[in-house]
Amino acid sequence: MRTFIEQMRTRGLVTDVHDPVSSRYDAPKRAFSTDRLLFFHNLDGRKAVMNLVATRESLAVALGVAPEILVPRLASCRYDGKLLDAGSLFLGPVNLDEIPIMENYPGEAGRYLNSGVVFSRYEGVENASVHRMLKAGKDRLVARLVEGRHTHTLHKKALANGERLPVAIVIGMHPLVLFASCSRVPESMELPFAAELLGGEMPVYTLSNGVRVPDAEIILEGYIGNETAVEGPYVDITRTYDPERVQPVIELTGMYTKPDFIYHGLVNAGDEHKLLMGAPYEPLIYRSVAGVTGVTDVVLTKGGCGYLHGVVQIKKRTEGDGKNAIMAAFAAHTSLKHVVIVDGDINPGNPSDVEFAIATRVRADRDTLIIPGVRGSSLDPSRIGDGLNVKMGIDATMELGKEEEFVRAVWED
C-alpha cells in the first residue's frame, strides 16, 4: 500500500493533511467531499489514508494501465497468479483501541471497520470478501454476513460440524488485493487473482489458525463461532440507513501491525465505496456483452451509487445488438437496475454525453426495454418486498446505416 501511495503522490494525486483530525465524523466528512487520496498525518494521533482507490484513474495507476483500457484488461484475467510461501507472522495481543476505527455518520450503531478484507479458510476452501464490522470491544467485532455469500456459507458449514470458522481481517493492503477481494471470482481464486493483478505472483503468510493472508499494515486473527449480537443501523451504498440485524460475532485472538502503521479508513457511500462495489462488476458485464456484440467499455456510474446504474459502450454489428447488450448486462450483474447502451462516440463516463445520446438517439416506444418482477438489489430503497424490482434498459445507439444523421460538429485542432 505504501508503494502505491507514493505512486499516486508522484502523479500529484495525494492531499496531505497535517492538522489534527478526528476519527469521529471529521475524517469521513473530508473524504466524502472529494475523490482525491487523503493522507492524514495525525488522525487521533495515528497515520491514516482514505480514498485509497476512489477513481478509475487510481485503479488504473495501481494496475499500471491507461484508464481507457482498464476494463478490457480486467476482463482478460484468468485468475492464475502464483502464491509464494512467506512463512508465518508473530501476532501479539489484540487491542482494537489502538486502531483509529472511524465513526462515519450520525445515527449509525458506532465505529465500523469497513475497509478490511475478511479472509477465511475451511476444509481447504479459501475465501476473501469485504464485510462491515461493528466494533464491540477491544477484541470483538459484529460482522454483517450476507446470507448466501461465501463467508456466510463457510460459517454455516463450520457450525454444522461443531466448529468455528477461522478468519483473518486484513487492513491496509495493496489496492489490487482489495479489488480482487471485492470481485466475483471462481471459488478460492481471490488470492491467485490478486497475484495475477500484481504481475503474476504474491507472497502470503499463514497464520496460526491456518488462514493465508497477504502483506498489510494490520492483520487480525480470529474465529466466527455461534455467538451473535445486534449490528446496525449502517449507512450503505445508497447513503440510506440499513436496519438493525442480529449477526455473528468475530472473536479476535491475535493482532499484527507494522511499526508506525497506516490505517486505511473508508467512508461508506463515498466514492471509494462506490468504486469497490461496482468496478469489479464492470469486467463481468464486459465479458457477458462481448458474447452478443462488440463491446469497448463499461462504466457503473457514480450517480447510480457505483452499483445500480451502468453505461455500456458497444460497436454494433447488427440492428438489435443494443437490446441484446441490455439483457447480457442484466445477466452479468443482477443488482443492476438501469443500463444505457451507447455508441463509440459517446463517453460512458461523462453523464452529459450519455444524456445527449438518450436525447438524440432514443425513441421511448422503440428503444426502451422494461423487465418487471426480477431480482434486484436489496440495498435499493425502492425495491419490492425482499429485493424484487423493475429494470429498464435504454438502447441509445444510432440506427445502422444512418450514422451520418448523428454526426456532431467539431472544430479541428
CSV table of C-alpha atoms in Angstrom, one decimal:
chain,number,residue,atom,x,y,z
A,1,MET,CA,0.0,0.0,0.0
A,2,ARG,CA,2.8,2.4,0.8
A,3,THR,CA,4.4,1.9,-2.6
A,4,PHE,CA,1.0,2.7,-4.3
A,5,ILE,CA,0.6,5.8,-2.2
A,6,GLU,CA,4.0,7.1,-3.4
A,7,GLN,CA,3.0,6.3,-7.0
A,8,MET,CA,-0.1,8.4,-6.5
A,9,ARG,CA,1.9,11.1,-4.8
A,10,THR,CA,4.4,11.4,-7.8
A,11,ARG,CA,1.3,12.0,-10.0
A,12,GLY,CA,0.0,14.8,-7.8
A,13,LEU,CA,-3.0,12.8,-6.7
A,14,VAL,CA,-2.4,12.9,-2.9
A,15,THR,CA,-3.6,15.5,-0.5
A,16,ASP,CA,-1.6,15.5,2.7
A,17,VAL,CA,-3.5,16.6,5.8
A,18,HIS,CA,-1.1,17.6,8.6
A,19,ASP,CA,-3.5,19.2,11.1
A,20,PRO,CA,-5.1,17.0,13.8
A,21,VAL,CA,-8.2,15.2,12.5
A,22,SER,CA,-10.8,13.3,14.5
A,23,SER,CA,-11.9,9.8,13.5
A,24,ARG,CA,-15.5,10.7,14.6
A,25,TYR,CA,-17.2,12.3,11.6
A,26,ASP,CA,-14.3,14.7,10.8
A,27,ALA,CA,-12.2,12.5,8.6
A,28,PRO,CA,-15.2,10.8,6.9
A,29,LYS,CA,-16.7,14.2,6.0
A,30,ARG,CA,-13.5,15.3,4.4
A,31,ALA,CA,-13.2,12.0,2.4
A,32,PHE,CA,-16.8,12.2,1.3
A,33,SER,CA,-16.3,15.7,-0.2
A,34,THR,CA,-13.5,14.6,-2.6
A,35,ASP,CA,-12.3,11.7,-4.6
A,36,ARG,CA,-8.6,12.5,-4.0
A,37,LEU,CA,-6.4,10.3,-1.9
A,38,LEU,CA,-6.2,11.8,1.6
A,39,PHE,CA,-3.2,11.1,3.8
A,40,PHE,CA,-3.8,12.0,7.4
A,41,HIS,CA,-0.6,12.5,9.4
A,42,ASN,CA,-2.5,12.9,12.7
A,43,LEU,CA,-5.8,11.0,12.8
A,44,ASP,CA,-6.3,10.6,16.5
A,45,GLY,CA,-2.5,10.5,16.8
A,46,ARG,CA,-2.1,7.9,14.0
A,47,LYS,CA,-1.4,7.9,10.3
A,48,ALA,CA,-4.3,7.0,8.1
A,49,VAL,CA,-5.3,7.1,4.4
A,50,MET,CA,-8.8,7.5,2.9
A,51,ASN,CA,-10.0,7.3,-0.7
A,52,LEU,CA,-7.1,4.9,-1.4
A,53,VAL,CA,-8.7,3.9,-4.7
A,54,ALA,CA,-11.7,6.1,-5.3
A,55,THR,CA,-11.5,6.7,-9.1
A,56,ARG,CA,-10.9,4.7,-12.2
A,57,GLU,CA,-7.7,6.7,-12.6
A,58,SER,CA,-6.4,5.5,-9.3
A,59,LEU,CA,-7.3,1.9,-10.1
A,60,ALA,CA,-5.5,2.3,-13.5
A,61,VAL,CA,-2.4,3.6,-11.6
A,62,ALA,CA,-2.5,0.5,-9.4
A,63,LEU,CA,-2.8,-1.8,-12.4
A,64,GLY,CA,-0.2,0.1,-14.4
A,65,VAL,CA,-2.5,0.7,-17.5
A,66,ALA,CA,-4.2,3.6,-19.1
A,67,PRO,CA,-7.8,4.3,-17.8
A,68,GLU,CA,-9.4,3.7,-21.2
A,69,ILE,CA,-8.2,0.1,-21.3
A,70,LEU,CA,-8.8,-0.7,-17.7
A,71,VAL,CA,-12.0,-2.8,-18.1
A,72,PRO,CA,-10.8,-4.8,-21.2
A,73,ARG,CA,-7.6,-5.5,-19.2
A,74,LEU,CA,-9.5,-6.8,-16.2
A,75,ALA,CA,-11.9,-8.8,-18.4
A,76,SER,CA,-8.9,-10.7,-19.8
A,77,CYS,CA,-7.8,-12.0,-16.4
A,78,ARG,CA,-7.6,-15.8,-15.9
A,79,TYR,CA,-7.1,-16.0,-12.1
A,80,ASP,CA,-3.9,-17.9,-12.4
A,81,GLY,CA,-1.4,-15.9,-10.3
A,82,LYS,CA,1.2,-17.8,-8.2
A,83,LEU,CA,1.2,-17.6,-4.4
A,84,LEU,CA,4.6,-17.7,-2.6
A,85,ASP,CA,5.0,-19.0,0.9
A,86,ALA,CA,6.2,-16.1,3.1
A,87,GLY,CA,6.2,-18.1,6.3
A,88,SER,CA,4.3,-17.0,9.5
A,89,LEU,CA,3.7,-13.8,11.4
A,90,PHE,CA,4.2,-13.0,15.0
A,91,LEU,CA,0.8,-12.0,16.5
A,92,GLY,CA,0.6,-10.1,19.7
A,93,PRO,CA,-2.4,-9.3,22.0
A,94,VAL,CA,-5.5,-7.8,20.4
A,95,ASN,CA,-6.4,-4.2,21.3
A,96,LEU,CA,-8.8,-2.5,18.7
A,97,ASP,CA,-8.5,0.7,20.7
A,98,GLU,CA,-5.0,1.1,19.2
A,99,ILE,CA,-6.6,1.4,15.7
A,100,PRO,CA,-8.5,4.6,14.7
A,101,ILE,CA,-11.6,2.8,13.6
A,102,MET,CA,-14.0,5.6,12.4
A,103,GLU,CA,-17.4,6.6,13.3
A,104,ASN,CA,-18.7,7.8,9.9
A,105,TYR,CA,-22.3,9.1,10.3
A,106,PRO,CA,-24.7,10.2,13.0
A,107,GLY,CA,-27.3,7.5,13.6
A,108,GLU,CA,-25.0,4.6,12.9
A,109,ALA,CA,-24.5,1.9,15.5
A,110,GLY,CA,-21.0,3.0,16.3
A,111,ARG,CA,-17.5,2.6,15.0
A,112,TYR,CA,-17.3,0.5,11.8
A,113,LEU,CA,-14.3,-1.3,10.4
A,114,ASN,CA,-15.4,-1.5,6.7
A,115,SER,CA,-12.1,-1.3,4.8
A,116,GLY,CA,-10.8,-4.6,6.0
A,117,VAL,CA,-10.9,-7.9,4.0
A,118,VAL,CA,-12.1,-11.0,5.8
A,119,PHE,CA,-10.0,-14.0,4.7
A,120,SER,CA,-11.3,-17.4,5.7
A,121,ARG,CA,-10.4,-21.0,5.2
A,122,TYR,CA,-12.3,-24.2,6.0
A,123,GLU,CA,-11.7,-27.7,4.8
A,124,GLY,CA,-9.3,-26.5,2.1
A,125,VAL,CA,-11.7,-23.8,0.7
A,126,GLU,CA,-10.5,-20.2,0.9
A,127,ASN,CA,-12.4,-17.0,0.6
A,128,ALA,CA,-11.7,-13.3,0.7
A,129,SER,CA,-14.5,-10.7,0.9
A,130,VAL,CA,-15.4,-7.4,2.5
A,131,HIS,CA,-17.8,-7.1,5.3
A,132,ARG,CA,-18.8,-4.2,7.5
A,133,MET,CA,-17.8,-4.9,11.1
A,134,LEU,CA,-19.1,-3.0,14.1
A,135,LYS,CA,-16.5,-2.6,16.9
A,136,ALA,CA,-17.9,-4.3,20.1
A,137,GLY,CA,-14.9,-4.1,22.4
A,138,LYS,CA,-11.2,-4.4,22.4
A,139,ASP,CA,-11.2,-7.9,20.8
A,140,ARG,CA,-14.7,-8.3,19.3
A,141,LEU,CA,-16.5,-7.3,16.1
A,142,VAL,CA,-20.0,-7.9,14.9
A,143,ALA,CA,-19.9,-8.7,11.2
A,144,ARG,CA,-22.7,-8.4,8.7
A,145,LEU,CA,-22.6,-11.7,6.8
A,146,VAL,CA,-25.0,-11.5,3.8
A,147,GLU,CA,-27.0,-14.7,3.5
A,148,GLY,CA,-25.8,-17.0,0.7
A,149,ARG,CA,-22.5,-15.3,0.2
A,150,HIS,CA,-19.3,-17.3,0.6
A,151,THR,CA,-18.3,-16.3,4.2
A,152,HIS,CA,-21.8,-17.0,5.4
A,153,THR,CA,-21.8,-20.4,3.6
A,154,LEU,CA,-18.4,-21.4,5.1
A,155,HIS,CA,-19.6,-20.2,8.6
A,156,LYS,CA,-22.7,-22.3,8.4
A,157,LYS,CA,-20.7,-25.4,7.3
A,158,ALA,CA,-18.3,-24.9,10.2
A,159,LEU,CA,-21.1,-24.6,12.8
A,160,ALA,CA,-22.8,-27.7,11.4
A,161,ASN,CA,-19.6,-29.6,12.2
A,162,GLY,CA,-19.5,-28.2,15.7
A,163,GLU,CA,-16.5,-25.9,14.8
A,164,ARG,CA,-15.7,-22.2,14.5
A,165,LEU,CA,-14.7,-20.6,11.2
A,166,PRO,CA,-11.1,-19.4,11.2
A,167,VAL,CA,-10.7,-15.9,9.8
A,168,ALA,CA,-8.3,-13.1,9.4
A,169,ILE,CA,-9.1,-9.4,8.9
A,170,VAL,CA,-6.5,-7.6,6.8
A,171,ILE,CA,-6.4,-3.8,6.7
A,172,GLY,CA,-4.1,-1.6,4.6
A,173,MET,CA,-3.1,-3.8,1.7
A,174,HIS,CA,-2.2,-3.0,-1.9
A,175,PRO,CA,-5.4,-1.8,-3.6
A,176,LEU,CA,-5.3,-4.6,-6.2
A,177,VAL,CA,-5.6,-7.1,-3.4
A,178,LEU,CA,-8.5,-5.2,-2.1
A,179,PHE,CA,-10.1,-5.0,-5.5
A,180,ALA,CA,-9.6,-8.8,-6.1
A,181,SER,CA,-11.3,-9.5,-2.8
A,182,CYS,CA,-14.3,-7.4,-3.9
A,183,SER,CA,-14.6,-9.3,-7.2
A,184,ARG,CA,-16.8,-12.3,-8.0
A,185,VAL,CA,-14.3,-15.0,-9.0
A,186,PRO,CA,-14.3,-18.8,-9.0
A,187,GLU,CA,-14.1,-20.5,-5.6
A,188,SER,CA,-10.8,-19.9,-3.7
A,189,MET,CA,-9.5,-17.7,-6.5
A,190,GLU,CA,-9.3,-14.3,-4.8
A,191,LEU,CA,-5.6,-14.7,-3.8
A,192,PRO,CA,-4.5,-16.0,-7.1
A,193,PHE,CA,-6.5,-13.2,-8.8
A,194,ALA,CA,-4.7,-10.7,-6.7
A,195,ALA,CA,-1.3,-12.3,-7.5
A,196,GLU,CA,-2.2,-12.1,-11.2
A,197,LEU,CA,-3.1,-8.4,-11.0
A,198,LEU,CA,0.2,-7.7,-9.1
A,199,GLY,CA,2.2,-9.1,-12.0
A,200,GLY,CA,2.0,-12.9,-11.6
A,201,GLU,CA,3.0,-13.8,-8.0
A,202,MET,CA,2.4,-12.6,-4.4
A,203,PRO,CA,3.8,-13.7,-1.1
A,204,VAL,CA,1.3,-14.9,1.6
A,205,TYR,CA,1.7,-15.6,5.3
A,206,THR,CA,0.0,-18.5,7.1
A,207,LEU,CA,-1.5,-17.6,10.4
A,208,SER,CA,-1.7,-20.0,13.4
A,209,ASN,CA,-5.4,-20.7,12.6
A,210,GLY,CA,-4.5,-21.8,9.1
A,211,VAL,CA,-5.7,-18.8,7.2
A,212,ARG,CA,-3.5,-17.3,4.5
A,213,VAL,CA,-3.1,-13.6,4.2
A,214,PRO,CA,-1.2,-11.0,2.0
A,215,ASP,CA,1.2,-8.4,3.3
A,216,ALA,CA,-0.7,-5.5,5.0
A,217,GLU,CA,-0.4,-2.7,7.6
A,218,ILE,CA,-2.7,-4.5,10.1
A,219,ILE,CA,-3.7,-8.2,10.4
A,220,LEU,CA,-6.2,-9.5,12.9
A,221,GLU,CA,-6.6,-13.3,13.6
A,222,GLY,CA,-9.8,-14.8,15.0
A,223,TYR,CA,-12.8,-17.1,14.7
A,224,ILE,CA,-16.5,-16.8,14.0
A,225,GLY,CA,-18.5,-19.1,16.3
A,226,ASN,CA,-22.2,-19.2,17.2
A,227,GLU,CA,-22.3,-16.0,19.3
A,228,THR,CA,-24.4,-13.3,17.9
A,229,ALA,CA,-25.2,-9.6,18.6
A,230,VAL,CA,-27.1,-6.7,17.2
A,231,GLU,CA,-25.5,-4.9,14.2
A,232,GLY,CA,-26.7,-1.7,12.6
A,233,PRO,CA,-28.1,0.7,11.7
A,234,TYR,CA,-25.4,1.3,9.0
A,235,VAL,CA,-25.3,3.8,6.1
A,236,ASP,CA,-24.9,1.7,2.9
A,237,ILE,CA,-24.1,2.4,-0.7
A,238,THR,CA,-27.3,4.5,-1.4
A,239,ARG,CA,-26.5,6.7,1.7
A,240,THR,CA,-29.6,5.4,3.4
A,241,TYR,CA,-29.7,3.5,6.6
A,242,ASP,CA,-29.7,-0.3,6.6
A,243,PRO,CA,-31.6,-1.6,9.6
A,244,GLU,CA,-30.5,-3.5,12.7
A,245,ARG,CA,-29.9,-7.2,12.4
A,246,VAL,CA,-28.7,-10.0,14.6
A,247,GLN,CA,-25.3,-11.0,13.2
A,248,PRO,CA,-22.3,-13.2,14.1
A,249,VAL,CA,-19.6,-12.0,16.4
A,250,ILE,CA,-15.9,-12.3,15.4
A,251,GLU,CA,-13.7,-13.2,18.4
A,252,LEU,CA,-10.2,-11.9,17.8
A,253,THR,CA,-7.2,-13.9,19.2
A,254,GLY,CA,-4.2,-12.1,17.7
A,255,MET,CA,-3.0,-8.9,16.2
A,256,TYR,CA,-0.1,-7.8,14.0
A,257,THR,CA,0.7,-4.2,13.0
A,258,LYS,CA,3.6,-2.7,11.1
A,259,PRO,CA,5.7,-0.2,13.0
A,260,ASP,CA,4.1,3.2,12.7
A,261,PHE,CA,1.2,1.6,10.7
A,262,ILE,CA,-1.0,3.4,8.3
A,263,TYR,CA,-4.7,2.8,8.8
A,264,HIS,CA,-6.9,2.6,5.8
A,265,GLY,CA,-10.3,4.0,6.5
A,266,LEU,CA,-13.3,4.0,4.2
A,267,VAL,CA,-16.4,6.3,4.3
A,268,ASN,CA,-19.4,4.3,3.4
A,269,ALA,CA,-21.4,5.7,0.4
A,270,GLY,CA,-18.3,7.7,-0.6
A,271,ASP,CA,-16.5,7.4,-3.9
A,272,GLU,CA,-14.2,4.6,-2.8
A,273,HIS,CA,-17.1,2.5,-1.5
A,274,LYS,CA,-18.9,3.0,-4.8
A,275,LEU,CA,-15.8,2.0,-6.9
A,276,LEU,CA,-15.1,-1.1,-4.9
A,277,MET,CA,-18.8,-2.1,-5.0
A,278,GLY,CA,-19.2,-1.6,-8.7
A,279,ALA,CA,-16.0,-1.7,-10.6
A,280,PRO,CA,-15.4,-5.4,-10.1
A,281,TYR,CA,-18.7,-6.0,-12.0
A,282,GLU,CA,-17.6,-4.0,-15.0
A,283,PRO,CA,-15.3,-6.7,-16.4
A,284,LEU,CA,-18.1,-9.3,-15.8
A,285,ILE,CA,-20.5,-7.1,-17.8
A,286,TYR,CA,-17.9,-6.6,-20.5
A,287,ARG,CA,-17.4,-10.3,-20.9
A,288,SER,CA,-21.1,-11.0,-21.0
A,289,VAL,CA,-21.9,-8.3,-23.6
A,290,ALA,CA,-18.9,-9.5,-25.7
A,291,GLY,CA,-20.8,-12.7,-26.1
A,292,VAL,CA,-23.6,-10.9,-28.1
A,293,THR,CA,-21.9,-7.9,-29.8
A,294,GLY,CA,-18.7,-5.8,-29.9
A,295,VAL,CA,-18.0,-4.1,-26.6
A,296,THR,CA,-15.4,-1.4,-25.8
A,297,ASP,CA,-16.1,-0.1,-22.3
A,298,VAL,CA,-18.4,-0.5,-19.3
A,299,VAL,CA,-18.9,2.1,-16.5
A,300,LEU,CA,-21.0,1.8,-13.4
A,301,THR,CA,-21.8,5.4,-12.7
A,302,LYS,CA,-21.2,7.5,-9.6
A,303,GLY,CA,-24.7,8.9,-9.7
A,304,GLY,CA,-26.1,5.4,-9.7
A,305,CYS,CA,-24.3,4.7,-6.5
A,306,GLY,CA,-21.5,3.0,-8.4
A,307,TYR,CA,-23.7,-0.1,-8.4
A,308,LEU,CA,-27.3,0.3,-9.7
A,309,HIS,CA,-26.7,2.2,-13.0
A,310,GLY,CA,-24.5,1.2,-15.9
A,311,VAL,CA,-23.4,2.5,-19.3
A,312,VAL,CA,-22.1,0.1,-21.9
A,313,GLN,CA,-20.3,1.3,-24.9
A,314,ILE,CA,-20.7,-1.1,-27.9
A,315,LYS,CA,-19.8,-1.4,-31.5
A,316,LYS,CA,-23.0,-2.6,-33.2
A,317,ARG,CA,-22.8,-5.4,-35.7
A,318,THR,CA,-26.4,-5.8,-36.5
A,319,GLU,CA,-29.6,-3.9,-35.6
A,320,GLY,CA,-30.9,-5.3,-32.3
A,321,ASP,CA,-27.5,-5.6,-30.7
A,322,GLY,CA,-28.4,-2.8,-28.3
A,323,LYS,CA,-31.2,-4.8,-26.7
A,324,ASN,CA,-29.1,-8.0,-26.6
A,325,ALA,CA,-26.4,-6.0,-24.8
A,326,ILE,CA,-29.1,-4.8,-22.3
A,327,MET,CA,-30.1,-8.4,-21.5
A,328,ALA,CA,-26.4,-9.5,-21.3
A,329,ALA,CA,-25.6,-6.7,-18.8
A,330,PHE,CA,-28.5,-7.6,-16.5
A,331,ALA,CA,-27.5,-11.2,-16.6
A,332,ALA,CA,-23.9,-10.4,-15.5
A,333,HIS,CA,-24.9,-8.1,-12.7
A,334,THR,CA,-28.2,-9.0,-11.1
A,335,SER,CA,-28.3,-5.9,-8.9
A,336,LEU,CA,-28.1,-3.6,-11.9
A,337,LYS,CA,-31.3,-1.6,-12.2
A,338,HIS,CA,-30.9,0.7,-15.2
A,339,VAL,CA,-28.5,0.4,-18.1
A,340,VAL,CA,-27.8,2.6,-21.1
A,341,ILE,CA,-26.2,1.3,-24.3
A,342,VAL,CA,-24.2,3.8,-26.3
A,343,ASP,CA,-22.0,4.1,-29.4
A,344,GLY,CA,-18.3,4.5,-29.6
A,345,ASP,CA,-18.5,8.3,-30.0
A,346,ILE,CA,-20.2,8.6,-26.6
A,347,ASN,CA,-18.0,8.8,-23.5
A,348,PRO,CA,-19.7,6.3,-21.0
A,349,GLY,CA,-18.0,8.1,-18.1
A,350,ASN,CA,-19.5,11.5,-19.0
A,351,PRO,CA,-23.1,11.9,-17.8
A,352,SER,CA,-23.7,14.9,-20.1
A,353,ASP,CA,-22.5,12.8,-23.1
A,354,VAL,CA,-24.7,9.9,-22.1
A,355,GLU,CA,-27.7,12.2,-21.7
A,356,PHE,CA,-27.1,13.6,-25.1
A,357,ALA,CA,-27.2,10.1,-26.6
A,358,ILE,CA,-30.6,9.5,-24.8
A,359,ALA,CA,-31.9,12.8,-26.0
A,360,THR,CA,-31.0,12.4,-29.7
A,361,ARG,CA,-31.0,8.7,-30.3
A,362,VAL,CA,-33.8,7.2,-28.3
A,363,ARG,CA,-37.5,6.8,-29.1
A,364,ALA,CA,-39.1,5.5,-25.9
A,365,ASP,CA,-41.6,3.2,-27.7
A,366,ARG,CA,-38.8,1.5,-29.7
A,367,ASP,CA,-35.6,1.8,-27.6
A,368,THR,CA,-36.6,1.0,-24.0
A,369,LEU,CA,-36.8,-2.4,-22.5
A,370,ILE,CA,-38.7,-2.8,-19.2
A,371,ILE,CA,-38.5,-6.0,-17.2
A,372,PRO,CA,-40.8,-6.2,-14.2
A,373,GLY,CA,-40.7,-8.6,-11.3
A,374,VAL,CA,-37.0,-9.6,-11.4
A,375,ARG,CA,-34.4,-9.9,-8.7
A,376,GLY,CA,-32.6,-6.6,-8.0
A,377,SER,CA,-30.5,-5.1,-5.2
A,378,SER,CA,-31.6,-5.5,-1.5
A,379,LEU,CA,-29.9,-2.1,-1.0
A,380,ASP,CA,-32.3,-0.2,-3.3
A,381,PRO,CA,-34.9,1.7,-1.1
A,382,SER,CA,-37.4,1.4,-4.0
A,383,ARG,CA,-37.2,-2.4,-4.1
A,384,ILE,CA,-40.3,-4.6,-3.9
A,385,GLY,CA,-40.5,-6.7,-0.8
A,386,ASP,CA,-37.2,-8.5,-0.1
A,387,GLY,CA,-35.5,-7.5,-3.3
A,388,LEU,CA,-37.7,-7.8,-6.4
A,389,ASN,CA,-37.6,-4.8,-8.7
A,390,VAL,CA,-38.3,-3.4,-12.2
A,391,LYS,CA,-35.4,-3.0,-14.5
A,392,MET,CA,-35.1,-0.7,-17.5
A,393,GLY,CA,-32.6,-0.8,-20.4
A,394,ILE,CA,-32.2,2.0,-22.9
A,395,ASP,CA,-30.7,1.5,-26.3
A,396,ALA,CA,-29.2,4.9,-27.1
A,397,THR,CA,-27.3,3.7,-30.2
A,398,MET,CA,-27.6,5.1,-33.7
A,399,GLU,CA,-29.6,3.2,-36.3
A,400,LEU,CA,-27.2,1.3,-38.6
A,401,GLY,CA,-26.9,3.0,-42.0
A,402,LYS,CA,-28.0,6.4,-40.7
A,403,GLU,CA,-24.8,7.3,-38.8
A,404,GLU,CA,-24.3,10.5,-40.9
A,405,GLU,CA,-27.5,11.9,-39.5
A,406,PHE,CA,-25.9,11.9,-36.0
A,407,VAL,CA,-22.5,13.4,-36.7
A,408,ARG,CA,-21.7,16.2,-34.3
A,409,ALA,CA,-20.0,19.4,-35.5
A,410,VAL,CA,-16.4,19.9,-34.1
A,411,TRP,CA,-13.6,22.3,-34.6
A,412,GLU,CA,-10.3,20.9,-35.9
A,413,ASP,CA,-7.2,21.5,-33.8
